[in-house]
């Protein structure tokens, strides 16, 4: 049976800690690299670039949509929707979005408009005028869950493309939404529309 000196034990502990810290650093760098990378989701002729860790989902009425399932049922989500809301002759985009906001909340519990303001959006590589409609609503947890509803904040960036109106939407929980503003801007900055 060999005996180790206190200096050898201390050196062994230091080597273990260095190995653990190195493993944590590699894991952190891998996580950052996959979070910052994006993948292109294409459905129904529309495309969105989303973080590599997000999942595509089928949501009725959307052309393409994705959700960060790692963040749970109320995690951030993004989608593209062709609006059935018709432009009135000679109506500006801002006026059309203001009119759209009146009916937008019909299917949503606790709907409240927080703001309507001009914006820009890159569509198929060209800059288009757009209008941001930001609103709050309540979202229920999945069936069978005892989690109470969450207050969600959503921004619909509405633009006109080839005579039709489209909304590029980003939603997140009320407390998370301000922190995710740069992610929202990145995800809704450039889209492909049919």
CSV table of N, CA and C in Angstrom, one decimal, residues 24-185:
chain,number,residue,atom,x,y,z
A,24,UNK,N,-16.7,22.3,-17.6
A,24,UNK,CA,-17.8,23.3,-17.5
A,24,UNK,C,-17.6,24.4,-18.6
A,25,UNK,N,-16.4,24.8,-18.8
A,25,UNK,CA,-16.1,25.8,-19.8
A,25,UNK,C,-16.4,25.2,-21.2
A,26,UNK,N,-16.1,24.0,-21.5
A,26,UNK,CA,-16.4,23.4,-22.8
A,26,UNK,C,-17.9,23.3,-23.0
A,27,UNK,N,-18.6,22.9,-22.0
A,27,UNK,CA,-20.1,22.8,-22.0
A,27,UNK,C,-20.7,24.2,-22.2
A,28,UNK,N,-20.2,25.2,-21.5
A,28,UNK,CA,-20.8,26.6,-21.7
A,28,UNK,C,-20.5,27.1,-23.1
A,29,UNK,N,-19.3,26.9,-23.6
A,29,UNK,CA,-19.0,27.3,-25.0
A,29,UNK,C,-19.9,26.6,-26.0
A,30,UNK,N,-20.1,25.3,-25.8
A,30,UNK,CA,-21.0,24.5,-26.7
A,30,UNK,C,-22.4,25.1,-26.7
A,31,UNK,N,-22.9,25.3,-25.5
A,31,UNK,CA,-24.3,25.9,-25.3
A,31,UNK,C,-24.4,27.2,-26.0
A,32,UNK,N,-23.4,28.1,-25.9
A,32,UNK,CA,-23.4,29.4,-26.5
A,32,UNK,C,-23.4,29.3,-28.0
A,33,UNK,N,-22.6,28.3,-28.5
A,33,UNK,CA,-22.5,28.2,-30.0
A,33,UNK,C,-23.8,27.7,-30.6
A,34,UNK,N,-24.5,26.8,-29.9
A,34,UNK,CA,-25.8,26.3,-30.5
A,34,UNK,C,-26.9,27.3,-30.3
A,35,UNK,N,-26.8,28.1,-29.2
A,35,UNK,CA,-27.9,29.1,-29.0
A,35,UNK,C,-27.8,30.2,-30.0
A,36,UNK,N,-26.5,30.6,-30.4
A,36,UNK,CA,-26.3,31.7,-31.3
A,36,UNK,C,-26.5,31.3,-32.8
A,37,UNK,N,-26.4,30.0,-33.0
A,37,UNK,CA,-26.6,29.5,-34.4
A,37,UNK,C,-28.1,29.4,-34.7
A,38,UNK,N,-28.4,29.6,-36.0
A,38,UNK,CA,-29.8,29.5,-36.4
A,38,UNK,C,-30.0,28.5,-37.5
A,39,UNK,N,-31.3,28.1,-37.6
A,39,UNK,CA,-31.7,27.2,-38.6
A,39,UNK,C,-32.9,27.8,-39.3
A,40,UNK,N,-33.0,27.5,-40.6
A,40,UNK,CA,-34.1,28.1,-41.4
A,40,UNK,C,-35.3,27.1,-41.4
A,41,UNK,N,-36.4,27.6,-41.0
A,41,UNK,CA,-37.6,26.8,-41.0
A,41,UNK,C,-38.5,27.3,-42.2
A,42,UNK,N,-38.9,26.4,-43.1
A,42,UNK,CA,-39.7,26.8,-44.2
A,42,UNK,C,-40.9,25.9,-44.3
A,43,UNK,N,-42.1,26.6,-44.3
A,43,UNK,CA,-43.4,25.9,-44.5
A,43,UNK,C,-44.3,26.8,-45.3
A,44,UNK,N,-45.1,26.2,-46.1
A,44,UNK,CA,-46.1,27.0,-46.8
A,44,UNK,C,-45.6,28.2,-47.6
A,45,UNK,N,-44.3,28.1,-48.0
A,45,UNK,CA,-43.7,29.2,-48.8
A,45,UNK,C,-43.2,30.3,-47.9
A,46,UNK,N,-43.2,30.3,-46.6
A,46,UNK,CA,-42.7,31.3,-45.7
A,46,UNK,C,-41.5,30.7,-45.0
A,47,UNK,N,-40.5,31.5,-44.7
A,47,UNK,CA,-39.3,31.0,-43.9
A,47,UNK,C,-39.0,32.0,-42.8
A,48,UNK,N,-38.5,31.4,-41.7
A,48,UNK,CA,-38.0,32.1,-40.6
A,48,UNK,C,-36.6,31.5,-40.1
A,49,UNK,N,-35.7,32.4,-39.7
A,49,UNK,CA,-34.5,31.9,-39.1
A,49,UNK,C,-34.7,31.9,-37.6
A,50,UNK,N,-34.5,30.7,-36.9
A,50,UNK,CA,-34.7,30.6,-35.5
A,50,UNK,C,-33.5,30.0,-34.8
A,51,UNK,N,-33.3,30.2,-33.5
A,51,UNK,CA,-32.2,29.5,-32.8
A,51,UNK,C,-32.2,28.0,-33.1
A,52,UNK,N,-31.1,27.4,-33.1
A,52,UNK,CA,-30.9,26.0,-33.4
A,52,UNK,C,-31.7,25.1,-32.4
A,53,UNK,N,-31.8,25.6,-31.2
A,53,UNK,CA,-32.4,24.8,-30.1
A,53,UNK,C,-34.0,24.9,-30.1
A,54,UNK,N,-34.6,25.8,-31.0
A,54,UNK,CA,-36.0,25.9,-31.1
A,54,UNK,C,-36.6,24.8,-31.9
A,55,UNK,N,-37.9,24.5,-31.7
A,55,UNK,CA,-38.6,23.5,-32.5
A,55,UNK,C,-39.7,24.1,-33.3
A,56,UNK,N,-39.8,23.6,-34.5
A,56,UNK,CA,-40.9,23.9,-35.4
A,56,UNK,C,-42.2,23.4,-34.8
A,57,UNK,N,-43.3,24.1,-34.9
A,57,UNK,CA,-44.6,23.6,-34.4
A,57,UNK,C,-45.7,24.0,-35.4
A,58,UNK,N,-46.7,23.2,-35.4
A,58,UNK,CA,-47.9,23.5,-36.3
A,58,UNK,C,-48.9,24.2,-35.4
A,59,UNK,N,-49.2,25.5,-35.8
A,59,UNK,CA,-50.2,26.3,-35.2
A,59,UNK,C,-51.2,26.7,-36.2
A,60,UNK,N,-52.5,26.4,-35.9
A,60,UNK,CA,-53.5,26.6,-36.9
A,60,UNK,C,-53.5,28.1,-37.3
A,61,UNK,N,-53.6,28.3,-38.6
A,61,UNK,CA,-53.6,29.7,-39.1
A,61,UNK,C,-52.2,30.3,-39.4
A,62,UNK,N,-51.1,29.7,-39.0
A,62,UNK,CA,-49.8,30.2,-39.3
A,62,UNK,C,-49.2,29.5,-40.5
A,63,UNK,N,-48.4,30.3,-41.2
A,63,UNK,CA,-47.6,29.7,-42.4
A,63,UNK,C,-46.4,28.9,-41.8
A,64,UNK,N,-45.7,29.5,-40.9
A,64,UNK,CA,-44.6,28.9,-40.2
A,64,UNK,C,-44.5,29.3,-38.8
A,65,UNK,N,-44.1,28.5,-37.9
A,65,UNK,CA,-44.0,28.9,-36.5
A,65,UNK,C,-43.0,28.0,-35.7
A,66,UNK,N,-42.5,28.6,-34.7
A,66,UNK,CA,-41.5,27.9,-33.8
A,66,UNK,C,-41.6,28.3,-32.4
A,67,UNK,N,-41.1,27.5,-31.5
A,67,UNK,CA,-41.3,27.7,-30.0
A,67,UNK,C,-40.0,27.2,-29.3
A,68,UNK,N,-39.6,28.0,-28.3
A,68,UNK,CA,-38.4,27.5,-27.5
A,68,UNK,C,-39.0,26.6,-26.4
A,69,UNK,N,-39.1,25.3,-26.7
A,69,UNK,CA,-39.6,24.4,-25.7
A,69,UNK,C,-38.8,24.2,-24.5
A,70,UNK,N,-37.5,24.6,-24.5
A,70,UNK,CA,-36.7,24.5,-23.3
A,70,UNK,C,-37.2,25.4,-22.2
A,71,UNK,N,-37.9,26.5,-22.6
A,71,UNK,CA,-38.4,27.5,-21.7
A,71,UNK,C,-39.8,27.1,-21.2
A,72,UNK,N,-40.3,26.0,-21.6
A,72,UNK,CA,-41.6,25.5,-21.0
A,72,UNK,C,-42.8,26.0,-21.9
A,73,UNK,N,-44.0,25.7,-21.4
A,73,UNK,CA,-45.2,26.0,-22.1
A,73,UNK,C,-45.4,27.5,-22.5
A,74,UNK,N,-44.8,28.3,-21.7
A,74,UNK,CA,-45.0,29.8,-22.0
A,74,UNK,C,-43.7,30.4,-22.5
A,75,UNK,N,-42.8,29.5,-23.1
A,75,UNK,CA,-41.6,30.0,-23.7
A,75,UNK,C,-41.8,30.9,-24.9
A,76,UNK,N,-40.8,31.6,-25.3
A,76,UNK,CA,-40.9,32.5,-26.5
A,76,UNK,C,-41.3,31.7,-27.7
A,77,UNK,N,-42.0,32.4,-28.6
A,77,UNK,CA,-42.4,31.8,-29.9
A,77,UNK,C,-42.5,32.8,-31.0
A,78,UNK,N,-42.3,32.4,-32.2
A,78,UNK,CA,-42.3,33.3,-33.3
A,78,UNK,C,-43.2,32.6,-34.5
A,79,UNK,N,-43.8,33.4,-35.3
A,79,UNK,CA,-44.6,32.8,-36.4
A,79,UNK,C,-44.8,33.9,-37.5
A,80,UNK,N,-45.3,33.3,-38.6
A,80,UNK,CA,-45.7,34.2,-39.8
A,80,UNK,C,-47.1,33.8,-40.1
A,81,UNK,N,-47.9,34.8,-40.3
A,81,UNK,CA,-49.4,34.5,-40.6
A,81,UNK,C,-49.8,35.4,-41.8
A,82,UNK,N,-50.5,34.8,-42.7
A,82,UNK,CA,-51.2,35.6,-43.7
A,82,UNK,C,-52.5,36.1,-43.1
A,83,UNK,N,-52.7,37.4,-43.1
A,83,UNK,CA,-53.9,37.9,-42.5
A,83,UNK,C,-55.1,37.9,-43.4
A,84,UNK,N,-56.2,37.6,-43.0
A,84,UNK,CA,-57.4,37.6,-43.8
A,84,UNK,C,-58.0,39.0,-43.7
A,85,UNK,N,-57.5,39.9,-42.9
A,85,UNK,CA,-57.9,41.3,-42.7
A,85,UNK,C,-57.6,42.0,-44.1
A,86,UNK,N,-58.7,42.6,-44.7
A,86,UNK,CA,-58.5,43.2,-46.0
A,86,UNK,C,-58.1,44.7,-45.9
A,87,UNK,N,-57.3,45.1,-46.8
A,87,UNK,CA,-56.9,46.5,-46.9
A,87,UNK,C,-58.1,47.2,-47.6
A,88,UNK,N,-58.5,48.3,-47.0
A,88,UNK,CA,-59.5,49.1,-47.6
A,88,UNK,C,-58.9,50.0,-48.7
A,89,UNK,N,-59.6,50.3,-49.8
A,89,UNK,CA,-59.0,51.2,-50.8
A,89,UNK,C,-58.5,52.5,-50.2
A,90,UNK,N,-57.3,52.9,-50.6
A,90,UNK,CA,-56.7,54.2,-50.1
A,90,UNK,C,-56.4,54.2,-48.6
A,91,UNK,N,-56.4,53.0,-47.9
A,91,UNK,CA,-56.1,53.0,-46.5
A,91,UNK,C,-54.6,52.8,-46.3
A,92,UNK,N,-54.1,53.6,-45.3
A,92,UNK,CA,-52.7,53.4,-45.0
A,92,UNK,C,-52.5,52.1,-44.2
A,93,UNK,N,-51.2,51.7,-44.2
A,93,UNK,CA,-50.9,50.5,-43.4
A,93,UNK,C,-51.2,50.7,-41.9
A,94,UNK,N,-50.9,51.9,-41.4
A,94,UNK,CA,-51.1,52.2,-40.0
A,94,UNK,C,-52.6,52.2,-39.7
A,95,UNK,N,-53.4,52.7,-40.6
A,95,UNK,CA,-54.9,52.7,-40.4
A,95,UNK,C,-55.4,51.3,-40.4
A,96,UNK,N,-54.9,50.5,-41.3
A,96,UNK,CA,-55.3,49.1,-41.5
A,96,UNK,C,-55.0,48.3,-40.2
A,97,UNK,N,-53.8,48.5,-39.6
A,97,UNK,CA,-53.4,47.8,-38.4
A,97,UNK,C,-54.2,48.3,-37.2
A,98,UNK,N,-54.5,49.6,-37.2
A,98,UNK,CA,-55.4,50.1,-36.1
A,98,UNK,C,-56.7,49.4,-36.2
A,99,UNK,N,-57.3,49.2,-37.4
A,99,UNK,CA,-58.6,48.5,-37.5
A,99,UNK,C,-58.4,47.1,-37.2
A,100,UNK,N,-57.3,46.5,-37.6
A,100,UNK,CA,-57.0,45.0,-37.3
A,100,UNK,C,-57.0,44.8,-35.8
A,101,UNK,N,-56.4,45.8,-35.1
A,101,UNK,CA,-56.2,45.6,-33.6
A,101,UNK,C,-57.6,45.5,-32.9
A,102,UNK,N,-58.6,46.1,-33.5
A,102,UNK,CA,-60.0,46.0,-32.9
A,102,UNK,C,-60.5,44.6,-32.9
A,103,UNK,N,-60.2,43.8,-33.9
A,103,UNK,CA,-60.7,42.4,-34.0
A,103,UNK,C,-59.7,41.4,-33.5
A,104,UNK,N,-58.4,41.8,-33.4
A,104,UNK,CA,-57.3,40.9,-33.1
A,104,UNK,C,-57.6,40.1,-31.8
A,105,UNK,N,-58.2,40.7,-30.8
A,105,UNK,CA,-58.3,40.1,-29.5
A,105,UNK,C,-59.5,39.2,-29.4
A,106,UNK,N,-60.4,39.0,-30.4
A,106,UNK,CA,-61.6,38.2,-30.3
A,106,UNK,C,-61.3,36.8,-29.7
A,107,UNK,N,-60.3,36.1,-30.2
A,107,UNK,CA,-60.1,34.7,-29.6
A,107,UNK,C,-59.2,34.7,-28.3
A,108,UNK,N,-58.7,35.9,-27.9
A,108,UNK,CA,-57.8,35.9,-26.8
A,108,UNK,C,-58.4,36.4,-25.5
A,109,UNK,N,-58.1,35.7,-24.4
A,109,UNK,CA,-58.6,36.1,-23.1
A,109,UNK,C,-57.8,37.3,-22.6
A,110,UNK,N,-58.4,38.3,-22.0
A,110,UNK,CA,-57.7,39.4,-21.4
A,110,UNK,C,-56.9,40.3,-22.4
A,111,UNK,N,-57.3,40.4,-23.6
A,111,UNK,CA,-56.6,41.1,-24.7
A,111,UNK,C,-56.5,42.6,-24.4
A,112,UNK,N,-55.3,43.2,-24.4
A,112,UNK,CA,-55.2,44.6,-24.2
A,112,UNK,C,-54.1,45.1,-25.2
A,113,UNK,N,-54.4,46.2,-26.0
A,113,UNK,CA,-53.4,46.8,-26.9
A,113,UNK,C,-52.5,47.6,-26.0
A,114,UNK,N,-51.2,47.4,-26.2
A,114,UNK,CA,-50.2,48.2,-25.5
A,114,UNK,C,-49.5,49.3,-26.4
A,115,UNK,N,-49.6,49.1,-27.7
A,115,UNK,CA,-49.1,50.2,-28.5
A,115,UNK,C,-49.1,49.8,-30.0
A,116,UNK,N,-49.2,50.8,-30.9
A,116,UNK,CA,-49.1,50.6,-32.3
A,116,UNK,C,-48.1,51.7,-32.8
A,117,UNK,N,-47.1,51.2,-33.5
A,117,UNK,CA,-46.1,52.2,-34.0
A,117,UNK,C,-45.4,51.7,-35.2
A,118,UNK,N,-44.9,52.6,-36.1
A,118,UNK,CA,-44.3,52.3,-37.3
A,118,UNK,C,-43.0,51.5,-37.1
A,119,UNK,N,-42.7,50.6,-38.0
A,119,UNK,CA,-41.5,49.7,-38.0
A,119,UNK,C,-41.1,49.5,-39.4
A,120,UNK,N,-40.0,48.7,-39.5
A,120,UNK,CA,-39.5,48.3,-40.8
A,120,UNK,C,-39.3,46.7,-40.7
A,121,UNK,N,-39.3,46.1,-41.9
A,121,UNK,CA,-39.2,44.7,-41.9
A,121,UNK,C,-38.5,44.3,-43.2
A,122,UNK,N,-37.5,43.4,-43.2
A,122,UNK,CA,-36.9,42.9,-44.4
A,122,UNK,C,-37.7,41.7,-44.9
A,123,UNK,N,-38.3,41.8,-46.1
A,123,UNK,CA,-39.0,40.7,-46.7
A,123,UNK,C,-38.3,40.3,-48.0
A,124,UNK,N,-38.0,39.0,-48.0
A,124,UNK,CA,-37.3,38.5,-49.2
A,124,UNK,C,-36.1,39.4,-49.7
A,125,UNK,N,-35.4,40.0,-48.7
A,125,UNK,CA,-34.2,40.8,-48.9
A,125,UNK,C,-34.4,42.2,-49.2
A,126,UNK,N,-35.7,42.7,-49.2
A,126,UNK,CA,-36.0,44.1,-49.4
A,126,UNK,C,-36.6,44.7,-48.2
A,127,UNK,N,-36.3,46.0,-47.9
A,127,UNK,CA,-36.9,46.6,-46.7
A,127,UNK,C,-38.4,47.1,-47.1
A,128,UNK,N,-39.3,46.7,-46.2
A,128,UNK,CA,-40.7,47.1,-46.4
A,128,UNK,C,-41.2,47.9,-45.2
A,129,UNK,N,-42.1,48.8,-45.4
A,129,UNK,CA,-42.7,49.5,-44.3
A,129,UNK,C,-43.6,48.5,-43.5
A,130,UNK,N,-43.6,48.7,-42.2
A,130,UNK,CA,-44.4,47.8,-41.4
A,130,UNK,C,-44.9,48.6,-40.2
A,131,UNK,N,-45.8,47.9,-39.4
A,131,UNK,CA,-46.4,48.5,-38.2
A,131,UNK,C,-46.4,47.5,-37.1
A,132,UNK,N,-45.9,47.8,-36.0
A,132,UNK,CA,-45.9,46.9,-34.8
A,132,UNK,C,-47.1,47.1,-34.0
A,133,UNK,N,-47.9,46.0,-33.8
A,133,UNK,CA,-49.0,46.0,-32.9
A,133,UNK,C,-48.6,45.2,-31.7
A,134,UNK,N,-48.4,45.8,-30.5
A,134,UNK,CA,-48.0,45.1,-29.3
A,134,UNK,C,-49.2,45.0,-28.4
A,135,UNK,N,-49.4,43.8,-27.9
A,135,UNK,CA,-50.6,43.6,-27.0
A,135,UNK,C,-50.3,42.5,-26.0
A,136,UNK,N,-51.1,42.5,-24.9
A,136,UNK,CA,-51.0,41.5,-23.9
A,136,UNK,C,-52.3,40.6,-23.9
A,137,UNK,N,-52.1,39.4,-23.4
A,137,UNK,CA,-53.3,38.5,-23.4
A,137,UNK,C,-52.9,37.4,-22.4
A,138,UNK,N,-53.9,36.6,-22.0
A,138,UNK,CA,-53.7,35.5,-21.1
A,138,UNK,C,-53.6,34.2,-21.9
A,139,UNK,N,-52.7,33.3,-21.5
A,139,UNK,CA,-52.5,32.0,-22.2
A,139,UNK,C,-52.6,30.9,-21.2
A,140,UNK,N,-53.5,30.0,-21.4
A,140,UNK,CA,-53.7,28.8,-20.5
A,140,UNK,C,-52.5,27.9,-20.7
A,141,UNK,N,-52.2,27.2,-19.6
A,141,UNK,CA,-51.2,26.1,-19.6
A,141,UNK,C,-51.8,24.9,-20.4
A,142,UNK,N,-51.0,24.0,-20.8
A,142,UNK,CA,-51.6,22.8,-21.5
A,142,UNK,C,-52.6,22.0,-20.6
A,143,UNK,N,-53.5,21.4,-21.3
A,143,UNK,CA,-54.5,20.6,-20.6
A,143,UNK,C,-53.9,19.6,-19.6
A,144,UNK,N,-54.5,19.5,-18.4
A,144,UNK,CA,-54.1,18.6,-17.4
A,144,UNK,C,-53.0,19.2,-16.5
A,145,UNK,N,-52.6,20.4,-16.7
A,145,UNK,CA,-51.6,21.1,-15.9
A,145,UNK,C,-52.3,21.9,-14.8
A,146,UNK,N,-51.7,22.0,-13.7
A,146,UNK,CA,-52.2,22.8,-12.6
A,146,UNK,C,-51.6,24.2,-12.6
A,147,UNK,N,-50.9,24.6,-13.6
A,147,UNK,CA,-50.2,25.9,-13.7
A,147,UNK,C,-51.2,26.9,-14.1
A,148,UNK,N,-51.2,28.1,-13.4
A,148,UNK,CA,-52.2,29.1,-13.8
A,148,UNK,C,-51.8,29.7,-15.1
A,149,UNK,N,-52.8,30.4,-15.7
A,149,UNK,CA,-52.5,31.1,-17.0
A,149,UNK,C,-51.4,32.1,-16.8
A,150,UNK,N,-50.7,32.4,-17.9
A,150,UNK,CA,-49.6,33.4,-17.9
A,150,UNK,C,-50.0,34.6,-18.7
A,151,UNK,N,-49.5,35.8,-18.3
A,151,UNK,CA,-49.7,37.0,-19.1
A,151,UNK,C,-48.6,37.0,-20.1
A,152,UNK,N,-49.0,37.0,-21.4
A,152,UNK,CA,-48.1,37.0,-22.5
A,152,UNK,C,-48.1,38.4,-23.2
A,153,UNK,N,-46.9,38.8,-23.7
A,153,UNK,CA,-46.8,40.0,-24.5
A,153,UNK,C,-46.5,39.5,-25.9
A,154,UNK,N,-47.1,40.1,-26.9
A,154,UNK,CA,-46.9,39.7,-28.3
A,154,UNK,C,-46.8,41.0,-29.1
A,155,UNK,N,-45.9,40.9,-30.1
A,155,UNK,CA,-45.8,42.0,-31.1
A,155,UNK,C,-46.0,41.4,-32.5
A,156,UNK,N,-47.1,41.8,-33.2
A,156,UNK,CA,-47.3,41.5,-34.5
A,156,UNK,C,-46.7,42.6,-35.4
A,157,UNK,N,-45.7,42.3,-36.2
A,157,UNK,CA,-45.1,43.2,-37.1
A,157,UNK,C,-45.9,43.0,-38.5
A,158,UNK,N,-46.8,43.9,-38.8
A,158,UNK,CA,-47.6,43.7,-40.0
A,158,UNK,C,-47.1,44.5,-41.2
A,159,UNK,N,-47.0,43.8,-42.3
A,159,UNK,CA,-46.5,44.5,-43.5
A,159,UNK,C,-47.4,44.1,-44.7
A,160,UNK,N,-47.3,44.8,-45.8
A,160,UNK,CA,-48.0,44.5,-47.0
A,160,UNK,C,-47.0,43.9,-48.0
A,161,UNK,N,-47.3,42.7,-48.5
A,161,UNK,CA,-46.5,42.1,-49.5
A,161,UNK,C,-47.3,41.5,-50.6
A,162,UNK,N,-47.1,41.9,-51.9
A,162,UNK,CA,-47.8,41.5,-53.0
A,162,UNK,C,-49.3,41.7,-52.8
A,163,UNK,N,-49.7,42.8,-52.3
A,163,UNK,CA,-51.1,43.1,-52.1
A,163,UNK,C,-51.8,42.4,-50.9
A,164,UNK,N,-51.1,41.6,-50.2
A,164,UNK,CA,-51.7,41.0,-49.0
A,164,UNK,C,-51.0,41.4,-47.7
A,165,UNK,N,-51.7,41.3,-46.6
A,165,UNK,CA,-51.1,41.6,-45.3
A,165,UNK,C,-50.6,40.4,-44.6
A,166,UNK,N,-49.4,40.5,-44.0
A,166,UNK,CA,-48.8,39.4,-43.3
A,166,UNK,C,-48.3,39.9,-41.9
A,167,UNK,N,-48.4,39.1,-40.9
A,167,UNK,CA,-47.9,39.4,-39.6
A,167,UNK,C,-46.8,38.5,-39.2
A,168,UNK,N,-45.6,39.1,-38.8
A,168,UNK,CA,-44.5,38.3,-38.3
A,168,UNK,C,-44.6,38.6,-36.8
A,169,UNK,N,-44.9,37.5,-36.0
A,169,UNK,CA,-45.2,37.7,-34.6
A,169,UNK,C,-44.1,37.1,-33.7
A,170,UNK,N,-44.0,37.7,-32.5
A,170,UNK,CA,-43.1,37.2,-31.5
A,170,UNK,C,-43.8,37.4,-30.2
A,171,UNK,N,-43.9,36.3,-29.3
A,171,UNK,CA,-44.5,36.4,-28.0
A,171,UNK,C,-43.7,35.8,-27.0
A,172,UNK,N,-43.8,36.3,-25.7
A,172,UNK,CA,-43.1,35.7,-24.6
A,172,UNK,C,-43.9,36.2,-23.3
A,173,UNK,N,-43.5,35.5,-22.2
A,173,UNK,CA,-44.2,35.8,-21.0
A,173,UNK,C,-43.8,37.3,-20.6
A,174,UNK,N,-44.8,38.0,-19.9
A,174,UNK,CA,-44.6,39.4,-19.6
A,174,UNK,C,-43.3,39.7,-19.0
A,175,UNK,N,-42.9,38.9,-18.0
A,175,UNK,CA,-41.6,39.2,-17.3
A,175,UNK,C,-40.4,38.9,-18.1
A,176,UNK,N,-40.5,38.1,-19.1
A,176,UNK,CA,-39.4,37.7,-20.0
A,176,UNK,C,-39.3,38.6,-21.2
A,177,UNK,N,-40.4,39.2,-21.6
A,177,UNK,CA,-40.4,39.9,-22.9
A,177,UNK,C,-39.4,41.0,-23.0
A,178,UNK,N,-39.3,41.9,-22.0
A,178,UNK,CA,-38.3,43.0,-22.1
A,178,UNK,C,-36.8,42.5,-22.3
A,179,UNK,N,-36.5,41.4,-21.6
A,179,UNK,CA,-35.2,40.8,-21.7
A,179,UNK,C,-34.9,40.2,-23.1
A,180,UNK,N,-35.9,39.8,-23.8
A,180,UNK,CA,-35.8,39.1,-25.0
A,180,UNK,C,-36.0,40.1,-26.2
A,181,UNK,N,-35.9,41.4,-26.0
A,181,UNK,CA,-36.2,42.4,-27.1
A,181,UNK,C,-35.2,42.2,-28.2
A,182,UNK,N,-33.9,42.0,-27.9
A,182,UNK,CA,-32.9,41.8,-29.0
A,182,UNK,C,-33.2,40.5,-29.8
A,183,UNK,N,-33.6,39.5,-29.1
A,183,UNK,CA,-34.0,38.2,-29.8
A,183,UNK,C,-35.2,38.5,-30.7
A,184,UNK,N,-36.2,39.2,-30.2
A,184,UNK,CA,-37.3,39.5,-31.0
A,184,UNK,C,-36.9,40.3,-32.3
A,185,UNK,N,-36.1,41.3,-32.1
A,185,UNK,CA,-35.6,42.0,-33.2
A,185,UNK,C,-34.9,41.2,-34.2
